[in-house]
Structures are given as structure tokens and as C-alpha cells.
Coordinates of C-alpha atoms and ligand atoms in Angstrom, one line a residue:
M410 CA 15.5 -18.8 -19.2
R411 CA 12.6 -16.4 -19.8
K412 CA 13.4 -12.9 -18.6
R413 CA 11.2 -12.0 -15.7
P414 CA 8.7 -9.2 -16.6
L415 CA 9.3 -6.2 -14.3
G416 CA 6.0 -4.5 -14.7
Q417 CA 7.5 -2.1 -17.2
N418 CA 4.5 -0.1 -18.4
F419 CA 5.9 3.3 -19.0
L420 CA 3.8 6.5 -18.7
I421 CA 3.5 8.2 -22.1
D422 CA 0.7 10.8 -21.4
P423 CA 2.3 14.1 -20.5
E424 CA -0.9 15.6 -19.1
I425 CA -1.4 12.7 -16.7
T426 CA 2.3 12.8 -15.8
Q427 CA 1.9 16.5 -14.9
K428 CA -1.3 15.8 -12.9
I429 CA 0.5 13.1 -10.9
I430 CA 3.3 15.5 -10.0
E431 CA 0.8 18.2 -8.9
L432 CA -1.2 15.8 -6.8
A433 CA 2.0 14.5 -5.1
D434 CA 2.5 18.1 -3.9
I435 CA 6.3 18.1 -4.0
K436 CA 7.9 21.3 -2.7
P437 CA 11.3 22.7 -3.5
G438 CA 13.7 21.3 -0.9
D439 CA 11.6 18.1 -0.2
S440 CA 13.5 14.8 -0.1
V441 CA 11.8 12.4 -2.4
V442 CA 12.1 8.7 -3.1
E443 CA 11.0 7.5 -6.5
I444 CA 10.5 3.7 -6.9
G445 CA 10.9 2.3 -10.4
P446 CA 11.9 5.5 -12.3
G447 CA 11.9 3.4 -15.6
K448 CA 12.7 5.8 -18.4
G449 CA 12.6 8.8 -16.2
V450 CA 9.3 10.5 -17.1
L451 CA 8.4 11.3 -13.5
T452 CA 12.0 11.6 -12.5
Q453 CA 12.6 14.5 -14.8
R454 CA 9.6 16.4 -13.4
L455 CA 10.5 15.6 -9.8
L456 CA 14.1 16.9 -10.4
S457 CA 12.7 20.2 -11.8
I458 CA 11.1 20.8 -8.4
T459 CA 13.7 19.4 -5.9
P460 CA 17.3 18.3 -6.2
S461 CA 17.1 15.8 -3.4
L462 CA 15.9 12.6 -5.1
T463 CA 16.7 9.0 -4.5
V464 CA 15.5 6.5 -7.1
I465 CA 15.3 2.7 -6.6
E466 CA 15.3 0.7 -9.8
L467 CA 15.6 -3.1 -10.2
D468 CA 16.6 -3.1 -13.9
P469 CA 20.3 -2.5 -14.3
K470 CA 19.9 -1.3 -17.8
L471 CA 17.4 1.4 -16.8
C472 CA 19.6 2.3 -13.9
R473 CA 22.5 3.0 -16.3
E474 CA 20.2 5.1 -18.5
I475 CA 18.9 7.1 -15.6
K476 CA 22.5 7.7 -14.5
N477 CA 23.6 8.8 -18.0
R478 CA 20.7 11.1 -18.4
F479 CA 20.5 12.8 -15.0
C480 CA 23.7 12.6 -13.0
K481 CA 25.6 15.3 -14.8
D482 CA 23.0 18.1 -14.3
H483 CA 21.7 16.8 -11.0
P484 CA 24.6 15.8 -8.8
D485 CA 22.5 15.2 -5.7
I486 CA 20.4 12.4 -7.3
K487 CA 21.1 9.0 -5.7
I488 CA 20.5 5.9 -7.8
M489 CA 20.0 2.7 -5.9
E490 CA 20.0 -0.5 -8.0
G491 CA 17.8 -3.1 -6.3
D492 CA 14.5 -4.4 -5.2
A493 CA 12.3 -1.7 -3.5
A494 CA 10.5 -4.5 -1.6
K495 CA 13.8 -5.3 0.1
F496 CA 15.3 -1.9 0.5
D497 CA 16.3 -0.7 3.9
Y498 CA 14.4 2.7 4.1
S499 CA 15.9 3.4 7.5
S500 CA 19.2 4.1 5.6
L501 CA 17.6 7.3 4.3
K502 CA 17.2 10.6 6.3
P503 CA 13.6 10.5 7.7
G504 CA 10.9 12.9 6.5
F505 CA 11.0 12.0 2.8
K506 CA 8.1 11.7 0.4
V507 CA 7.6 8.7 -1.9
V508 CA 6.3 8.9 -5.5
S509 CA 5.9 5.9 -7.7
N510 CA 4.1 4.3 -10.6
L511 CA 4.6 0.9 -9.0
P512 CA 5.2 -2.3 -11.0
Y513 CA 2.0 -4.2 -10.8
Y514 CA 3.5 -7.6 -10.0
A515 CA 5.2 -6.2 -6.8
A516 CA 3.0 -3.3 -5.9
T517 CA 1.5 -4.7 -2.7
P518 CA 4.8 -6.0 -1.1
I519 CA 6.5 -2.7 -1.9
M520 CA 3.6 -0.8 -0.4
K521 CA 3.7 -3.0 2.7
K522 CA 7.4 -2.5 3.1
L523 CA 7.0 1.3 2.9
I524 CA 4.2 1.2 5.5
H525 CA 6.6 -0.7 7.7
F526 CA 8.9 2.3 7.6
G527 CA 5.9 4.7 7.8
S528 CA 7.2 6.7 10.8
R529 CA 10.1 8.0 8.5
I530 CA 7.8 8.9 5.6
Q531 CA 5.7 12.1 5.2
N532 CA 3.5 10.8 2.5
M533 CA 3.4 8.5 -0.4
T534 CA 1.7 9.1 -3.8
L535 CA 1.4 5.7 -5.5
M536 CA -0.1 4.3 -8.6
M537 CA -1.4 0.8 -8.6
Q538 CA -3.9 -1.5 -10.3
K539 CA -7.4 0.0 -9.9
E540 CA -8.9 -3.1 -8.4
V541 CA -6.3 -3.1 -5.6
V542 CA -6.9 0.6 -4.9
D543 CA -10.6 -0.3 -4.6
R544 CA -9.6 -2.6 -1.8
L545 CA -7.3 -0.1 -0.1
T546 CA -10.0 2.5 0.1
A547 CA -13.0 0.2 0.8
Q548 CA -15.2 0.8 3.8
P549 CA -17.1 -1.9 5.8
G550 CA -20.0 -3.2 3.9
N551 CA -18.3 -2.8 0.5
R552 CA -17.7 -5.8 -1.5
E553 CA -14.0 -4.9 -1.9
Y554 CA -13.5 -4.4 1.9
S555 CA -10.8 -6.9 2.9
S556 CA -8.0 -7.6 5.4
L557 CA -5.8 -5.4 3.1
S558 CA -8.2 -2.5 3.6
V559 CA -8.0 -2.9 7.4
F560 CA -4.2 -3.3 7.3
V561 CA -3.6 -0.1 5.3
Q562 CA -6.3 2.0 7.0
Y563 CA -5.0 1.0 10.4
H564 CA -1.6 2.5 9.6
C565 CA -2.4 5.3 7.1
Q566 CA -4.8 7.8 6.0
V567 CA -5.8 6.7 2.5
E568 CA -7.1 9.0 -0.2
R569 CA -7.9 8.2 -3.8
L570 CA -6.6 10.9 -6.1
L571 CA -7.0 10.0 -9.8
E572 CA -8.1 7.4 -12.2
I573 CA -5.6 6.6 -15.0
P574 CA -6.7 4.7 -18.1
N575 CA -4.5 2.0 -19.6
T576 CA -4.0 4.3 -22.7
A577 CA -1.6 6.4 -20.6
F578 CA 1.0 3.7 -20.8
S579 CA 3.3 1.9 -23.2
P580 CA 3.2 -1.0 -23.6
R581 CA -0.5 -0.8 -22.8
P582 CA -1.5 -3.0 -19.8
Q583 CA -4.8 -4.9 -19.8
I584 CA -5.9 -3.0 -16.6
D585 CA -6.6 0.5 -15.5
S586 CA -4.7 2.2 -12.7
S587 CA -5.5 4.6 -9.8
L588 CA -3.4 7.1 -8.1
F589 CA -3.8 7.4 -4.3
S590 CA -2.0 8.8 -1.3
L591 CA -1.0 7.2 1.9
K592 CA -0.2 9.4 4.9
P593 CA 1.3 7.3 7.7
L594 CA -0.6 8.0 11.0
A595 CA 1.4 8.9 14.1
R596 CA -0.8 6.5 16.0
P597 CA -2.7 3.6 14.5
K598 CA -6.4 4.3 13.7
V599 CA -7.6 2.2 16.7
Q600 CA -5.9 1.4 19.9
V601 CA -5.1 -2.3 20.3
E602 CA -3.2 -4.1 23.1
D603 CA -1.6 -6.6 20.8
P604 CA -1.4 -5.7 17.0
Q605 CA -0.3 -9.2 16.1
L606 CA -3.5 -10.7 17.6
F607 CA -5.5 -7.9 16.0
F608 CA -4.2 -8.8 12.5
K609 CA -4.6 -12.6 13.2
I610 CA -8.3 -12.0 13.9
V611 CA -8.7 -9.7 10.9
N612 CA -7.0 -12.2 8.6
A613 CA -9.1 -15.1 10.0
A614 CA -12.3 -13.1 9.7
F615 CA -11.7 -12.6 5.9
F616 CA -10.2 -16.0 5.3
H617 CA -13.4 -17.4 3.7
K618 CA -15.1 -14.2 2.6
R619 CA -18.6 -15.7 2.3
K620 CA -18.5 -17.5 5.6
M621 CA -20.0 -16.2 8.9
L622 CA -17.6 -15.1 11.6
K623 CA -18.5 -18.1 13.8
N624 CA -16.9 -20.3 11.1
N625 CA -13.9 -18.1 10.4
L626 CA -13.1 -17.5 14.1
K627 CA -13.2 -21.1 15.3
L628 CA -9.8 -20.7 16.8
W629 CA -11.4 -18.6 19.6
K630 CA -14.4 -20.8 20.0
K631 CA -14.0 -21.2 23.7
H632 CA -14.7 -17.5 24.1
F633 CA -17.9 -17.6 22.1
I634 CA -21.1 -16.7 24.2
D635 CA -24.6 -17.9 23.3
Q636 CA -27.1 -15.1 24.0
Q637 CA -30.8 -15.2 23.1
G638 CA -30.2 -17.5 20.2
Q639 CA -27.2 -15.6 18.9
T640 CA -23.5 -16.6 19.1
R641 CA -21.5 -13.6 20.2
L642 CA -17.9 -12.6 20.8
A643 CA -17.1 -9.3 22.5
G644 CA -20.7 -8.4 21.9
I645 CA -20.5 -9.0 18.2
D646 CA -23.0 -11.2 16.5
L647 CA -21.0 -14.0 14.9
S648 CA -23.6 -14.7 12.2
R649 CA -22.2 -11.5 10.5
R650 CA -19.5 -11.7 7.9
G651 CA -16.0 -10.1 8.4
E652 CA -16.7 -7.6 5.6
T653 CA -19.4 -5.9 7.8
L654 CA -17.1 -5.2 10.8
S655 CA -15.5 -1.8 11.3
M656 CA -12.0 -1.3 12.5
S657 CA -13.3 -0.6 16.0
D658 CA -15.2 -3.8 16.0
F659 CA -12.1 -5.7 15.2
A660 CA -10.2 -3.8 17.9
N661 CA -12.9 -4.5 20.4
M662 CA -12.6 -8.2 19.6
A663 CA -8.8 -8.2 19.8
N664 CA -8.8 -6.3 23.1
Y665 CA -11.5 -8.6 24.5
L666 CA -9.4 -11.7 23.6
Y667 CA -6.1 -10.2 24.7
S668 CA -4.6 -11.9 27.7
P669 CA -1.1 -10.7 28.6
N670 CA -0.1 -14.0 30.2
E671 CA -1.1 -16.3 27.3
Ligands
LIG1324 N1 8.2 5.4 -13.4 C1 8.1 4.9 -14.8 C2 6.9 5.5 -15.5 O1 6.0 5.9 -14.8 O2 7.0 5.5 -16.7 C3 8.2 3.4 -14.8 C4 7.0 2.7 -14.1 S1 6.9 1.0 -14.4 C5 5.2 0.7 -14.1 C6 7.7 0.2 -13.0 C7 9.2 0.4 -12.9 O3 9.6 -0.3 -11.7 C8 10.0 -0.2 -14.0 O4 11.0 0.7 -14.4 C9 10.6 -1.5 -13.4 O5 11.9 -1.8 -14.0 C10 10.8 -1.1 -12.0 N2 10.7 -2.2 -11.0 C11 10.1 -3.4 -11.2 N3 10.3 -4.1 -10.1 C12 10.9 -3.4 -9.2 C13 11.4 -3.6 -7.9 N4 11.1 -4.7 -7.2 N5 12.1 -2.6 -7.2 C14 12.3 -1.5 -7.9 N6 11.9 -1.2 -9.2 C15 11.2 -2.1 -9.8

């Protein structure tokens, strides 16, 4: 059986590594979670700032290496062997920060899992494939604006921090990466009565990106209103495409369609 690749592209550029640590703004005494420590390049620098570090690594061999390298001098380090996309982050004391050069293949599910536990997290400094970060930071009207942009920006303040060329890694990946920060919001960006309905509409609106909303939102057709030659829903012209709608537009639609008894 072919061994599953674990997105093991290790950082080899000391200047970029240092920059990442500076941008993560880790203070002495912070509790930090590092996902995928790999060979420990970021781990070592994190431990030079704060002793309270939990690492989550899927590869048993790398876990052993991290243990052998760091446990003796850093007795507070916790090493969790397992999948960061399945980890129960509520088992950790709230208020921690997350730092990770995420494995490409699992970056989005791991990020979504972290957002799910966002109320326990101060901030996350994450590295992902550049194209995905383009989507996370995209605004309405941008080509990259998608349901993932709305999901992440609904829950978090997103900031792009640094571009990282593929030459910073070994083995060298085919793609470039970007570093960004996510700060979970105490309250979602917009107020919606029913978040499930809100995301159902958002996902439907982007389902066929090039189609008009009137085609993507057929499920709610009975609520469409024809006004002066335009088809509208919650006042929004449905000849528009999902990618032009702001978060507030989506919230208005969801609240308009919300019916507590349905
Ligand atoms: N932090 C190291 C660095 O920057 O050099 C390694 C980063 S490498 C891109 C991703 C790391 O995540 C690898 O060590 C890999 O084994 C680990 N990994 C892959 N899938 C994982 C998962 N689902 N949960 C936790 N760690 C994972």
C-alpha cells in the first residue's frame, strides 16, 4: 500500500521562520498549540519564548523525534499524536494561540475545526496554499470571493501577513504559500436568526459560480417577487451573481426567509 503523503514540506529558510514567529506575536507565558511540528523548526523558536506548548502531529515517527529532541529541556511540552482535524480542542485550557504551517492536503478541514472551537482561541497564525488564502481574504466582487470567504469572515477577522515562496521549503512544493491570521470574533460579523439557513443560502448562491442567483436559489422560488421587470428576493436583484453579494446582503436574505415555525 502506498504511504499516504502527509503534506510534509518542511521550512528550511531561517529568515522566514523568524518572521513567522514575530508575526505570530507570541509572548512569554502564552499557551500555544502548534499543528504539525514536523522536524521542529517552528517548535524550537516557540519554546524559546514560552514553555506552554502543545503540539499535534499525525506522523508517529516525527512525534518520537520531537519527544526525543525537546522533552528533556522542556518538560511542559505536550505531544499529541493524532489528526488535528479530529482533535478535541475543548480538552485544552481556553485562551490559547495557534501557530501552524498546515499540511496542504488537510489545511481547510483543520482550519474549519479550529474555527469551530474559536471561542477558546485568542488567535491563529496559519500558513496555507496561496490560492486558498486568496479566497479567505477575498471581498465581494473579487473573482476569488466564495462561500469559504463568507464562512471564515463570518466567524473571524482575517488578515494576510506574509507571502512565502516555495523555495522556503524542502521538499519544494509546486505552489507558493501565504501566512495569515484569524482572530475569532466574539459575535459573528452579521446578525442572523438561523446560521444554518444563512450558510445554506450562501452555499447555494455560490454553487454554480457563473449562474445568476435566480438559478442558484431556486429552492426559495416561492419567495421571489417580480418588480419592474426584475426578480427580487429580500430586495436583492436576482440577476446578480453570488460573488457580488456582501455578508450583509446574505444576512438580509436569510433573515427575510427565516420563519421560526418552518
Ligand atoms: N511545522 C513544520 C515546518 O514548518 O517545517 C512542518 C510543516 S508540514 C507542512 C506539515 C506537518 O503536519 C507535517 O509534519 C505532517 O506530518 C503533519 N500533519 C499532516 N497531517 C496532519 C494532521 N492531519 N494532523 C496533524 N499533523 C499533520
